[in-house]
Amino acid sequence: MERVFLLSCIFSLVLSSGACGLFQTEPVPPSANQVARARQAASEEWTNLAEMLQLYEQEGMASVETAYVNHSWSIREAVLMQDLRFVSWSNEPGRWRAHYLAERNQYPSALSLYLYSRTLPSGHTRNQALKEVLREDPGLIQARVDWLALRDFQAEDESVLDAMLQLLNEDPGLAEAWQVLAEQAPLHQRWDLVRAAAETGSWLQGEGNVKQDLAEREAVSIRALLADGHPEEAFEQAKQPTLDPGDARFFQAAALADLGNAERAFLIIQEAKAENPEDPWVWFNLGILAKDYLNQPQFAREAFTQFLLLADQPNLQAPYPVSFAQRLQAESWLRALSTKP
């Protein structure tokens, strides 16, 4: 789950005003009942995936490799195995990609090419590999989801969202499309779709996942309330004990700032800074408060500078990673602030 930011939205969206047919309707996600039925129909596969993950967490990668030698893989099982290997082999640069290139050469198939495509950078090379996968097997729907998700983001273009909704109406249990919907809907301020994706919950079952599901659903709901202009409700919901304490604190500060009580929000984030001054997100949010709510450009400059310094530390002490895009955003604000007196 991503850290919550006080800035409600970075993107300024332009709505298309193109002509539409009279009877054209906006695609909607499948109903909760449809998703529940699809989940039940695929329960055996998801149980197998949960058992694989549990074995990895309890006994390590070697036990997983032994238990699944000569296994007849489903696509999702093969992808989970690939992800587990990625984590386990992280200290051996090149091994992961080399392994799946060798598998592709030794056992040529749409699945082996799809797995190899997942080791490639998200760019032209991977896009071409996914096109070849779909030529070999048009029914490998996970490849279609990945290919659509790789399209360049354009604020006014919701065609990827529409494509995901179409796929989900054909298969409400397509967890991969739900994931893309959850990732891309916030970029278009489609909080209805964010909530719909969150309501599906985790597809891997287990006690830990149930607790994480609840926290993530509440977090998505609070983000949506803030984006839709309901800070009072967001503030009350941010008091839920199931939320991550750090997230709850940032949610409450965001709601207070929107309610006009930026000073109290500032104190809340200052408390977080006192507890963990090495957390870059504390400084990021302090910078936004100082810049947008408290008219303190000098403090904002200092906060964003500290955020960037901490984000570049090799042993980052942060509950959530800092993306390249977030670094660029902070640098942009810092440049703009540096031109002010």
mmCIF file of C-alpha atoms in Angstrom:
data_model
loop_
_atom_site.group_PDB
_atom_site.id
_atom_site.type_symbol
_atom_site.label_atom_id
_atom_site.label_comp_id
_atom_site.label_asym_id
_atom_site.label_seq_id
_atom_site.Cartn_x
_atom_site.Cartn_y
_atom_site.Cartn_z
ATOM 1 C CA MET A 1 0.000 0.000 0.000
ATOM 2 C CA GLU A 2 1.343 3.396 -0.889
ATOM 3 C CA ARG A 3 1.979 6.143 1.634
ATOM 4 C CA VAL A 4 -0.781 8.728 1.739
ATOM 5 C CA PHE A 5 0.176 12.232 0.665
ATOM 6 C CA LEU A 6 -1.455 15.487 1.698
ATOM 7 C CA LEU A 7 -1.543 16.531 -1.933
ATOM 8 C CA SER A 8 -4.853 15.120 -3.107
ATOM 9 C CA CYS A 9 -3.954 14.869 -6.795
ATOM 10 C CA ILE A 10 -0.933 15.726 -8.942
ATOM 11 C CA PHE A 11 -2.603 15.422 -12.306
ATOM 12 C CA SER A 12 -4.807 18.113 -13.827
ATOM 13 C CA LEU A 13 -7.229 16.260 -16.026
ATOM 14 C CA VAL A 14 -8.879 17.434 -19.239
ATOM 15 C CA LEU A 15 -12.170 15.713 -19.982
ATOM 16 C CA SER A 16 -12.799 14.758 -23.589
ATOM 17 C CA SER A 17 -15.781 16.465 -25.195
ATOM 18 C CA GLY A 18 -15.922 14.227 -28.262
ATOM 19 C CA ALA A 19 -19.304 13.295 -29.702
ATOM 20 C CA CYS A 20 -20.890 10.096 -28.424
ATOM 21 C CA GLY A 21 -23.621 7.885 -29.741
ATOM 22 C CA LEU A 22 -26.942 8.359 -27.985
ATOM 23 C CA PHE A 23 -26.982 4.815 -26.659
ATOM 24 C CA GLN A 24 -23.300 4.510 -25.769
ATOM 25 C CA THR A 25 -22.813 3.848 -22.058
ATOM 26 C CA GLU A 26 -19.739 4.071 -19.882
ATOM 27 C CA PRO A 27 -18.447 0.596 -18.968
ATOM 28 C CA VAL A 28 -18.934 -0.391 -15.348
ATOM 29 C CA PRO A 29 -17.206 -3.051 -13.244
ATOM 30 C CA PRO A 30 -18.874 -6.397 -12.577
ATOM 31 C CA SER A 31 -21.009 -6.668 -9.469
ATOM 32 C CA ALA A 32 -19.773 -7.954 -6.119
ATOM 33 C CA ASN A 33 -21.868 -11.098 -6.601
ATOM 34 C CA GLN A 34 -20.233 -11.767 -9.972
ATOM 35 C CA VAL A 35 -16.782 -11.365 -8.421
ATOM 36 C CA ALA A 36 -17.700 -13.652 -5.508
ATOM 37 C CA ARG A 37 -18.894 -16.373 -7.892
ATOM 38 C CA ALA A 38 -15.714 -16.080 -9.970
ATOM 39 C CA ARG A 39 -13.564 -16.241 -6.847
ATOM 40 C CA GLN A 40 -15.388 -19.377 -5.707
ATOM 41 C CA ALA A 41 -14.975 -21.009 -9.111
ATOM 42 C CA ALA A 42 -11.199 -20.429 -8.950
ATOM 43 C CA SER A 43 -10.843 -21.219 -5.229
ATOM 44 C CA GLU A 44 -8.720 -24.334 -5.815
ATOM 45 C CA GLU A 45 -6.108 -22.387 -7.795
ATOM 46 C CA TRP A 46 -5.938 -19.585 -5.238
ATOM 47 C CA THR A 47 -5.621 -22.134 -2.420
ATOM 48 C CA ASN A 48 -2.688 -23.714 -4.262
ATOM 49 C CA LEU A 49 -1.067 -20.290 -4.653
ATOM 50 C CA ALA A 50 -1.520 -19.535 -0.950
ATOM 51 C CA GLU A 51 0.087 -22.880 -0.045
ATOM 52 C CA MET A 52 3.073 -22.125 -2.284
ATOM 53 C CA LEU A 53 3.523 -18.721 -0.683
ATOM 54 C CA GLN A 54 3.163 -20.188 2.807
ATOM 55 C CA LEU A 55 5.821 -22.819 2.064
ATOM 56 C CA TYR A 56 8.173 -20.102 0.842
ATOM 57 C CA GLU A 57 7.611 -17.960 3.941
ATOM 58 C CA GLN A 58 8.066 -20.881 6.352
ATOM 59 C CA GLU A 59 10.819 -22.947 4.732
ATOM 60 C CA GLY A 60 12.412 -20.835 2.011
ATOM 61 C CA MET A 61 12.983 -21.039 -1.718
ATOM 62 C CA ALA A 62 14.821 -24.367 -1.711
ATOM 63 C CA SER A 63 11.776 -26.135 -0.271
ATOM 64 C CA VAL A 64 9.521 -24.543 -2.892
ATOM 65 C CA GLU A 65 11.836 -25.631 -5.718
ATOM 66 C CA THR A 66 11.877 -29.188 -4.357
ATOM 67 C CA ALA A 67 8.139 -29.398 -3.787
ATOM 68 C CA TYR A 68 7.278 -28.129 -7.260
ATOM 69 C CA VAL A 69 9.868 -29.918 -9.370
ATOM 70 C CA ASN A 70 8.249 -31.211 -12.580
ATOM 71 C CA HIS A 71 5.046 -29.426 -11.596
ATOM 72 C CA SER A 72 2.452 -28.738 -14.299
ATOM 73 C CA TRP A 73 2.135 -24.986 -13.951
ATOM 74 C CA SER A 74 -0.898 -22.785 -14.320
ATOM 75 C CA ILE A 75 -0.075 -19.269 -15.489
ATOM 76 C CA ARG A 76 -0.595 -17.775 -12.033
ATOM 77 C CA GLU A 77 1.486 -20.475 -10.343
ATOM 78 C CA ALA A 78 4.313 -19.886 -12.814
ATOM 79 C CA VAL A 79 4.151 -16.121 -12.230
ATOM 80 C CA LEU A 80 4.200 -16.533 -8.443
ATOM 81 C CA MET A 81 7.177 -18.891 -8.702
ATOM 82 C CA GLN A 82 8.917 -16.307 -10.890
ATOM 83 C CA ASP A 83 8.264 -13.552 -8.364
ATOM 84 C CA LEU A 84 9.559 -15.706 -5.493
ATOM 85 C CA ARG A 85 12.727 -16.412 -7.455
ATOM 86 C CA PHE A 86 13.142 -12.697 -8.147
ATOM 87 C CA VAL A 87 13.168 -12.011 -4.405
ATOM 88 C CA SER A 88 15.369 -14.970 -3.557
ATOM 89 C CA TRP A 89 17.931 -14.270 -6.277
ATOM 90 C CA SER A 90 18.127 -10.520 -5.691
ATOM 91 C CA ASN A 91 21.789 -10.797 -4.634
ATOM 92 C CA GLU A 92 22.753 -12.509 -7.912
ATOM 93 C CA PRO A 93 22.390 -9.888 -10.677
ATOM 94 C CA GLY A 94 21.407 -11.350 -14.011
ATOM 95 C CA ARG A 95 20.443 -14.819 -12.760
ATOM 96 C CA TRP A 96 16.694 -14.222 -12.902
ATOM 97 C CA ARG A 97 16.577 -13.042 -16.513
ATOM 98 C CA ALA A 98 19.116 -15.622 -17.642
ATOM 99 C CA HIS A 99 17.035 -18.411 -16.093
ATOM 100 C CA TYR A 100 13.885 -17.431 -17.972
ATOM 101 C CA LEU A 101 15.749 -16.818 -21.231
ATOM 102 C CA ALA A 102 17.168 -20.345 -20.978
ATOM 103 C CA GLU A 103 13.676 -21.741 -20.291
ATOM 104 C CA ARG A 104 12.309 -19.879 -23.297
ATOM 105 C CA ASN A 105 15.032 -21.349 -25.522
ATOM 106 C CA GLN A 106 14.713 -24.871 -24.112
ATOM 107 C CA TYR A 107 10.912 -25.021 -23.880
ATOM 108 C CA PRO A 108 9.522 -22.571 -26.469
ATOM 109 C CA SER A 109 5.889 -21.743 -25.769
ATOM 110 C CA ALA A 110 3.661 -18.729 -25.241
ATOM 111 C CA LEU A 111 3.969 -19.209 -21.464
ATOM 112 C CA SER A 112 7.782 -19.356 -21.443
ATOM 113 C CA LEU A 113 7.914 -16.237 -23.637
ATOM 114 C CA TYR A 114 5.437 -14.483 -21.342
ATOM 115 C CA LEU A 115 7.573 -15.290 -18.300
ATOM 116 C CA TYR A 116 10.669 -14.044 -20.130
ATOM 117 C CA SER A 117 8.820 -10.831 -21.094
ATOM 118 C CA ARG A 118 8.289 -10.127 -17.397
ATOM 119 C CA THR A 119 12.070 -9.941 -16.907
ATOM 120 C CA LEU A 120 12.435 -7.202 -19.535
ATOM 121 C CA PRO A 121 12.325 -3.463 -18.819
ATOM 122 C CA SER A 122 8.916 -1.855 -19.317
ATOM 123 C CA GLY A 123 9.541 -0.447 -22.762
ATOM 124 C CA HIS A 124 9.598 -1.248 -26.460
ATOM 125 C CA THR A 125 11.368 -4.600 -26.010
ATOM 126 C CA ARG A 126 8.844 -5.891 -23.529
ATOM 127 C CA ASN A 127 5.964 -4.562 -25.597
ATOM 128 C CA GLN A 128 7.196 -6.452 -28.643
ATOM 129 C CA ALA A 129 7.632 -9.642 -26.616
ATOM 130 C CA LEU A 130 4.050 -9.392 -25.362
ATOM 131 C CA LYS A 131 2.773 -8.928 -28.905
ATOM 132 C CA GLU A 132 4.585 -12.116 -29.890
ATOM 133 C CA VAL A 133 3.059 -13.930 -26.902
ATOM 134 C CA LEU A 134 -0.421 -12.927 -28.062
ATOM 135 C CA ARG A 135 0.338 -14.033 -31.623
ATOM 136 C CA GLU A 136 1.342 -17.444 -30.268
ATOM 137 C CA ASP A 137 -1.607 -17.664 -27.860
ATOM 138 C CA PRO A 138 -4.337 -14.990 -28.094
ATOM 139 C CA GLY A 139 -6.024 -16.602 -25.085
ATOM 140 C CA LEU A 140 -3.161 -15.850 -22.690
ATOM 141 C CA ILE A 141 -5.138 -13.055 -21.130
ATOM 142 C CA GLN A 142 -2.505 -12.035 -18.574
ATOM 143 C CA ALA A 143 -0.274 -11.022 -21.481
ATOM 144 C CA ARG A 144 -3.079 -8.880 -22.879
ATOM 145 C CA VAL A 145 -3.501 -7.193 -19.499
ATOM 146 C CA ASP A 146 0.234 -6.449 -19.295
ATOM 147 C CA TRP A 147 0.332 -5.163 -22.880
ATOM 148 C CA LEU A 148 -2.540 -2.763 -22.231
ATOM 149 C CA ALA A 149 -1.038 -1.620 -18.926
ATOM 150 C CA LEU A 150 2.215 -0.660 -20.709
ATOM 151 C CA ARG A 151 0.513 2.037 -22.769
ATOM 152 C CA ASP A 152 1.790 5.546 -22.101
ATOM 153 C CA PHE A 153 -0.366 7.439 -19.628
ATOM 154 C CA GLN A 154 -2.453 10.298 -21.033
ATOM 155 C CA ALA A 155 -4.709 12.185 -18.664
ATOM 156 C CA GLU A 156 -7.635 12.477 -21.055
ATOM 157 C CA ASP A 157 -7.451 8.878 -22.323
ATOM 158 C CA GLU A 158 -9.330 6.292 -20.251
ATOM 159 C CA SER A 159 -9.146 3.568 -22.890
ATOM 160 C CA VAL A 160 -6.981 1.343 -20.671
ATOM 161 C CA LEU A 161 -9.569 1.567 -17.901
ATOM 162 C CA ASP A 162 -12.305 0.769 -20.420
ATOM 163 C CA ALA A 163 -10.330 -2.228 -21.699
ATOM 164 C CA MET A 164 -9.818 -3.546 -18.162
ATOM 165 C CA LEU A 165 -13.546 -3.193 -17.466
ATOM 166 C CA GLN A 166 -14.362 -5.071 -20.653
ATOM 167 C CA LEU A 167 -12.027 -7.906 -19.667
ATOM 168 C CA LEU A 168 -13.480 -7.980 -16.157
ATOM 169 C CA ASN A 169 -17.030 -8.169 -17.433
ATOM 170 C CA GLU A 170 -15.935 -11.179 -19.462
ATOM 171 C CA ASP A 171 -14.059 -12.660 -16.474
ATOM 172 C CA PRO A 172 -14.851 -11.033 -13.091
ATOM 173 C CA GLY A 173 -12.161 -13.192 -11.497
ATOM 174 C CA LEU A 174 -9.317 -11.713 -13.549
ATOM 175 C CA ALA A 175 -7.263 -10.505 -10.602
ATOM 176 C CA GLU A 176 -4.559 -9.110 -12.871
ATOM 177 C CA ALA A 177 -7.034 -6.687 -14.480
ATOM 178 C CA TRP A 178 -8.323 -5.635 -11.061
ATOM 179 C CA GLN A 179 -4.746 -4.802 -10.096
ATOM 180 C CA VAL A 180 -4.219 -2.626 -13.183
ATOM 181 C CA LEU A 181 -7.535 -0.908 -12.481
ATOM 182 C CA ALA A 182 -6.445 -0.183 -8.890
ATOM 183 C CA GLU A 183 -3.128 1.264 -10.106
ATOM 184 C CA GLN A 184 -4.418 3.396 -12.980
ATOM 185 C CA ALA A 185 -7.848 4.586 -11.798
ATOM 186 C CA PRO A 186 -6.357 7.111 -9.287
ATOM 187 C CA LEU A 187 -4.420 8.756 -12.134
ATOM 188 C CA HIS A 188 -7.767 9.599 -13.752
ATOM 189 C CA GLN A 189 -9.470 10.460 -10.453
ATOM 190 C CA ARG A 190 -11.832 7.515 -10.999
ATOM 191 C CA TRP A 191 -12.392 6.843 -7.330
ATOM 192 C CA ASP A 192 -15.456 4.733 -8.103
ATOM 193 C CA LEU A 193 -13.160 2.262 -9.855
ATOM 194 C CA VAL A 194 -10.548 2.479 -7.096
ATOM 195 C CA ARG A 195 -13.207 1.520 -4.568
ATOM 196 C CA ALA A 196 -14.540 -1.269 -6.790
ATOM 197 C CA ALA A 197 -11.041 -2.740 -7.137
ATOM 198 C CA ALA A 198 -10.387 -2.471 -3.405
ATOM 199 C CA GLU A 199 -13.631 -4.267 -2.611
ATOM 200 C CA THR A 200 -12.368 -7.416 -4.344
ATOM 201 C CA GLY A 201 -9.773 -7.745 -1.569
ATOM 202 C CA SER A 202 -6.711 -9.944 -1.654
ATOM 203 C CA TRP A 203 -6.967 -12.975 -3.908
ATOM 204 C CA LEU A 204 -4.537 -14.924 -1.725
ATOM 205 C CA GLN A 205 -6.362 -16.054 1.397
ATOM 206 C CA GLY A 206 -4.959 -16.260 4.923
ATOM 207 C CA GLU A 207 -5.249 -14.540 8.281
ATOM 208 C CA GLY A 208 -2.546 -11.994 7.493
ATOM 209 C CA ASN A 209 -4.117 -11.189 4.145
ATOM 210 C CA VAL A 210 -7.549 -10.713 5.717
ATOM 211 C CA LYS A 211 -6.167 -8.085 8.108
ATOM 212 C CA GLN A 212 -4.206 -6.418 5.311
ATOM 213 C CA ASP A 213 -7.315 -6.452 3.112
ATOM 214 C CA LEU A 214 -9.352 -4.586 5.701
ATOM 215 C CA ALA A 215 -6.667 -1.958 6.239
ATOM 216 C CA GLU A 216 -6.181 -1.438 2.503
ATOM 217 C CA ARG A 217 -9.897 -1.144 1.839
ATOM 218 C CA GLU A 218 -10.249 1.458 4.583
ATOM 219 C CA ALA A 219 -7.236 3.348 3.233
ATOM 220 C CA VAL A 220 -8.700 3.390 -0.288
ATOM 221 C CA SER A 221 -12.027 4.597 1.080
ATOM 222 C CA ILE A 222 -10.344 7.439 2.992
ATOM 223 C CA ARG A 223 -8.313 8.496 -0.046
ATOM 224 C CA ALA A 224 -11.504 8.576 -2.073
ATOM 225 C CA LEU A 225 -13.289 10.668 0.565
ATOM 226 C CA LEU A 226 -10.428 13.179 0.570
ATOM 227 C CA ALA A 227 -10.334 13.344 -3.230
ATOM 228 C CA ASP A 228 -14.118 13.759 -3.416
ATOM 229 C CA GLY A 229 -14.093 16.651 -0.914
ATOM 230 C CA HIS A 230 -15.347 14.929 2.243
ATOM 231 C CA PRO A 231 -12.596 15.618 4.808
ATOM 232 C CA GLU A 232 -14.940 15.352 7.816
ATOM 233 C CA GLU A 233 -15.857 11.763 6.965
ATOM 234 C CA ALA A 234 -12.235 10.994 6.075
ATOM 235 C CA PHE A 235 -11.045 12.261 9.449
ATOM 236 C CA GLU A 236 -13.524 10.081 11.360
ATOM 237 C CA GLN A 237 -12.720 7.011 9.267
ATOM 238 C CA ALA A 238 -8.985 7.598 9.818
ATOM 239 C CA LYS A 239 -9.529 6.753 13.497
ATOM 240 C CA GLN A 240 -10.216 3.088 12.684
ATOM 241 C CA PRO A 241 -7.915 0.832 14.755
ATOM 242 C CA THR A 242 -7.345 -1.539 11.835
ATOM 243 C CA LEU A 243 -5.448 1.110 9.867
ATOM 244 C CA ASP A 244 -1.666 1.185 9.942
ATOM 245 C CA PRO A 245 -0.855 3.738 12.690
ATOM 246 C CA GLY A 246 1.478 5.675 10.415
ATOM 247 C CA ASP A 247 -1.072 5.827 7.625
ATOM 248 C CA ALA A 248 -3.812 6.842 10.076
ATOM 249 C CA ARG A 249 -1.711 9.761 11.244
ATOM 250 C CA PHE A 250 -1.097 11.014 7.705
ATOM 251 C CA PHE A 251 -4.762 10.566 6.783
ATOM 252 C CA GLN A 252 -5.839 12.608 9.799
ATOM 253 C CA ALA A 253 -3.370 15.351 8.950
ATOM 254 C CA ALA A 254 -4.575 15.464 5.345
ATOM 255 C CA ALA A 255 -8.194 15.752 6.477
ATOM 256 C CA LEU A 256 -7.387 18.469 9.009
ATOM 257 C CA ALA A 257 -5.500 20.478 6.407
ATOM 258 C CA ASP A 258 -8.489 20.301 4.057
ATOM 259 C CA LEU A 259 -10.737 21.356 6.941
ATOM 260 C CA GLY A 260 -8.673 24.506 7.422
ATOM 261 C CA ASN A 261 -6.753 23.386 10.497
ATOM 262 C CA ALA A 262 -3.289 23.193 8.957
ATOM 263 C CA GLU A 263 -1.607 24.094 12.256
ATOM 264 C CA ARG A 264 -2.973 20.989 13.962
ATOM 265 C CA ALA A 265 -2.072 18.899 10.927
ATOM 266 C CA PHE A 266 1.455 20.294 11.126
ATOM 267 C CA LEU A 267 1.717 19.225 14.785
ATOM 268 C CA ILE A 268 0.628 15.692 13.908
ATOM 269 C CA ILE A 269 3.322 15.361 11.252
ATOM 270 C CA GLN A 270 5.870 16.914 13.611
ATOM 271 C CA GLU A 271 5.056 14.152 16.103
ATOM 272 C CA ALA A 272 5.743 11.613 13.372
ATOM 273 C CA LYS A 273 9.055 13.339 12.622
ATOM 274 C CA ALA A 274 10.068 13.191 16.281
ATOM 275 C CA GLU A 275 9.448 9.429 16.285
ATOM 276 C CA ASN A 276 11.183 8.731 12.986
ATOM 277 C CA PRO A 277 13.206 11.647 11.575
ATOM 278 C CA GLU A 278 14.711 9.307 8.942
ATOM 279 C CA ASP A 279 11.340 8.640 7.291
ATOM 280 C CA PRO A 280 11.381 10.661 4.036
ATOM 281 C CA TRP A 281 7.555 10.740 3.855
ATOM 282 C CA VAL A 282 7.423 12.789 7.040
ATOM 283 C CA TRP A 283 9.474 15.480 5.334
ATOM 284 C CA PHE A 284 7.505 15.179 2.089
ATOM 285 C CA ASN A 285 4.246 15.874 3.906
ATOM 286 C CA LEU A 286 5.763 18.643 6.009
ATOM 287 C CA GLY A 287 6.893 20.268 2.777
ATOM 288 C CA ILE A 288 3.401 20.104 1.273
ATOM 289 C CA LEU A 289 1.866 21.562 4.431
ATOM 290 C CA ALA A 290 4.387 24.398 4.524
ATOM 291 C CA LYS A 291 4.039 25.099 0.797
ATOM 292 C CA ASP A 292 0.304 24.807 0.239
ATOM 293 C CA TYR A 293 -1.298 25.542 3.605
ATOM 294 C CA LEU A 294 1.025 27.525 5.899
ATOM 295 C CA ASN A 295 2.741 29.905 3.459
ATOM 296 C CA GLN A 296 6.198 28.959 4.725
ATOM 297 C CA PRO A 297 8.279 28.591 1.540
ATOM 298 C CA GLN A 298 11.613 28.492 3.385
ATOM 299 C CA PHE A 299 10.512 25.597 5.587
ATOM 300 C CA ALA A 300 9.048 23.863 2.525
ATOM 301 C CA ARG A 301 12.411 24.150 0.742
ATOM 302 C CA GLU A 302 14.177 22.639 3.736
ATOM 303 C CA ALA A 303 11.631 19.825 3.999
ATOM 304 C CA PHE A 304 11.793 18.842 0.320
ATOM 305 C CA THR A 305 15.592 19.011 0.397
ATOM 306 C CA GLN A 306 15.639 16.648 3.379
ATOM 307 C CA PHE A 307 13.135 14.355 1.639
ATOM 308 C CA LEU A 308 15.415 14.036 -1.391
ATOM 309 C CA LEU A 309 18.491 13.457 0.777
ATOM 310 C CA LEU A 310 16.787 10.656 2.695
ATOM 311 C CA ALA A 311 15.251 9.147 -0.452
ATOM 312 C CA ASP A 312 18.748 8.702 -1.901
ATOM 313 C CA GLN A 313 20.115 6.873 1.139
ATOM 314 C CA PRO A 314 21.190 3.291 0.341
ATOM 315 C CA ASN A 315 19.604 1.991 3.564
ATOM 316 C CA LEU A 316 16.338 3.870 3.305
ATOM 317 C CA GLN A 317 14.434 3.905 6.610
ATOM 318 C CA ALA A 318 10.942 4.167 5.161
ATOM 319 C CA PRO A 319 7.822 1.997 5.330
ATOM 320 C CA TYR A 320 7.211 2.548 1.606
ATOM 321 C CA PRO A 321 9.666 3.011 -1.275
ATOM 322 C CA VAL A 322 10.208 6.339 -3.018
ATOM 323 C CA SER A 323 9.571 6.200 -6.747
ATOM 324 C CA PHE A 324 11.446 8.094 -9.438
ATOM 325 C CA ALA A 325 8.278 10.070 -10.217
ATOM 326 C CA GLN A 326 7.981 11.182 -6.587
ATOM 327 C CA ARG A 327 11.585 12.354 -6.595
ATOM 328 C CA LEU A 328 10.901 14.348 -9.754
ATOM 329 C CA GLN A 329 7.832 15.914 -8.162
ATOM 330 C CA ALA A 330 9.783 17.035 -5.103
ATOM 331 C CA GLU A 331 12.579 18.409 -7.293
ATOM 332 C CA SER A 332 10.010 20.355 -9.347
ATOM 333 C CA TRP A 333 8.501 21.907 -6.225
ATOM 334 C CA LEU A 334 11.956 22.717 -4.918
ATOM 335 C CA ARG A 335 12.890 24.543 -8.132
ATOM 336 C CA ALA A 336 9.639 26.513 -8.020
ATOM 337 C CA LEU A 337 10.180 27.422 -4.368
ATOM 338 C CA SER A 338 13.759 28.507 -5.038
ATOM 339 C CA THR A 339 12.510 31.255 -7.383
ATOM 340 C CA LYS A 340 10.393 32.780 -4.634
ATOM 341 C CA PRO A 341 11.811 35.375 -2.256
#
